[in-house]
């Protein structure tokens, strides 16, 4: 499975960005897709996940500001980020997990920078 993320960039505090991540290759119906981020000097952290039935879960740090969604026909997951803060600055990674094999695949990462 290959993942191609896009949509990062520079935004002022309080602004919005929308990330997209398209999966291709050996896609299976039983999967979860999600978004993680990694700030300099920190570990990669889970932000949000969504299954093929559109059930979602969010980290407390982004709940209410970020919304994850997916288009199963396009094998694409989105992350709408609103009310961005400087502490949201990080490299954002999309993830695809095959629930049958429990194998994770990662996108290349996209930089999000929020200026104060």
Short mmCIF file of C-alpha atoms in Angstrom, two decimals, residues 26-33 50-53 55 70 72 75 96-100:
data_model
loop_
_atom_site.label_atom_id
_atom_site.label_comp_id
_atom_site.label_asym_id
_atom_site.label_seq_id
_atom_site.Cartn_x
_atom_site.Cartn_y
_atom_site.Cartn_z
CA UNK A 26 -3.42 -3.65 -2.14
CA UNK A 27 -6.35 -2.02 -0.37
CA UNK A 28 -8.52 -4.30 1.73
CA UNK A 29 -12.02 -3.60 2.99
CA UNK A 30 -11.09 -4.16 6.63
CA UNK A 31 -8.88 -1.19 7.40
CA UNK A 32 -8.46 1.89 9.53
CA UNK A 33 -6.92 5.13 8.32
CA UNK A 50 -11.50 6.46 11.15
CA UNK A 51 -12.72 3.05 10.02
CA UNK A 52 -14.60 2.14 6.87
CA UNK A 53 -17.89 2.62 8.72
CA UNK A 55 -16.44 5.54 13.21
CA UNK A 70 -12.78 9.50 4.38
CA UNK A 72 -13.94 4.91 0.60
CA UNK A 75 -9.41 5.35 -0.69
CA UNK A 96 -3.26 2.91 6.80
CA UNK A 97 -3.67 -0.22 8.92
CA UNK A 98 -4.68 -3.53 7.43
CA UNK A 99 -6.77 -4.98 10.25
CA UNK A 100 -6.42 -8.55 8.98
#
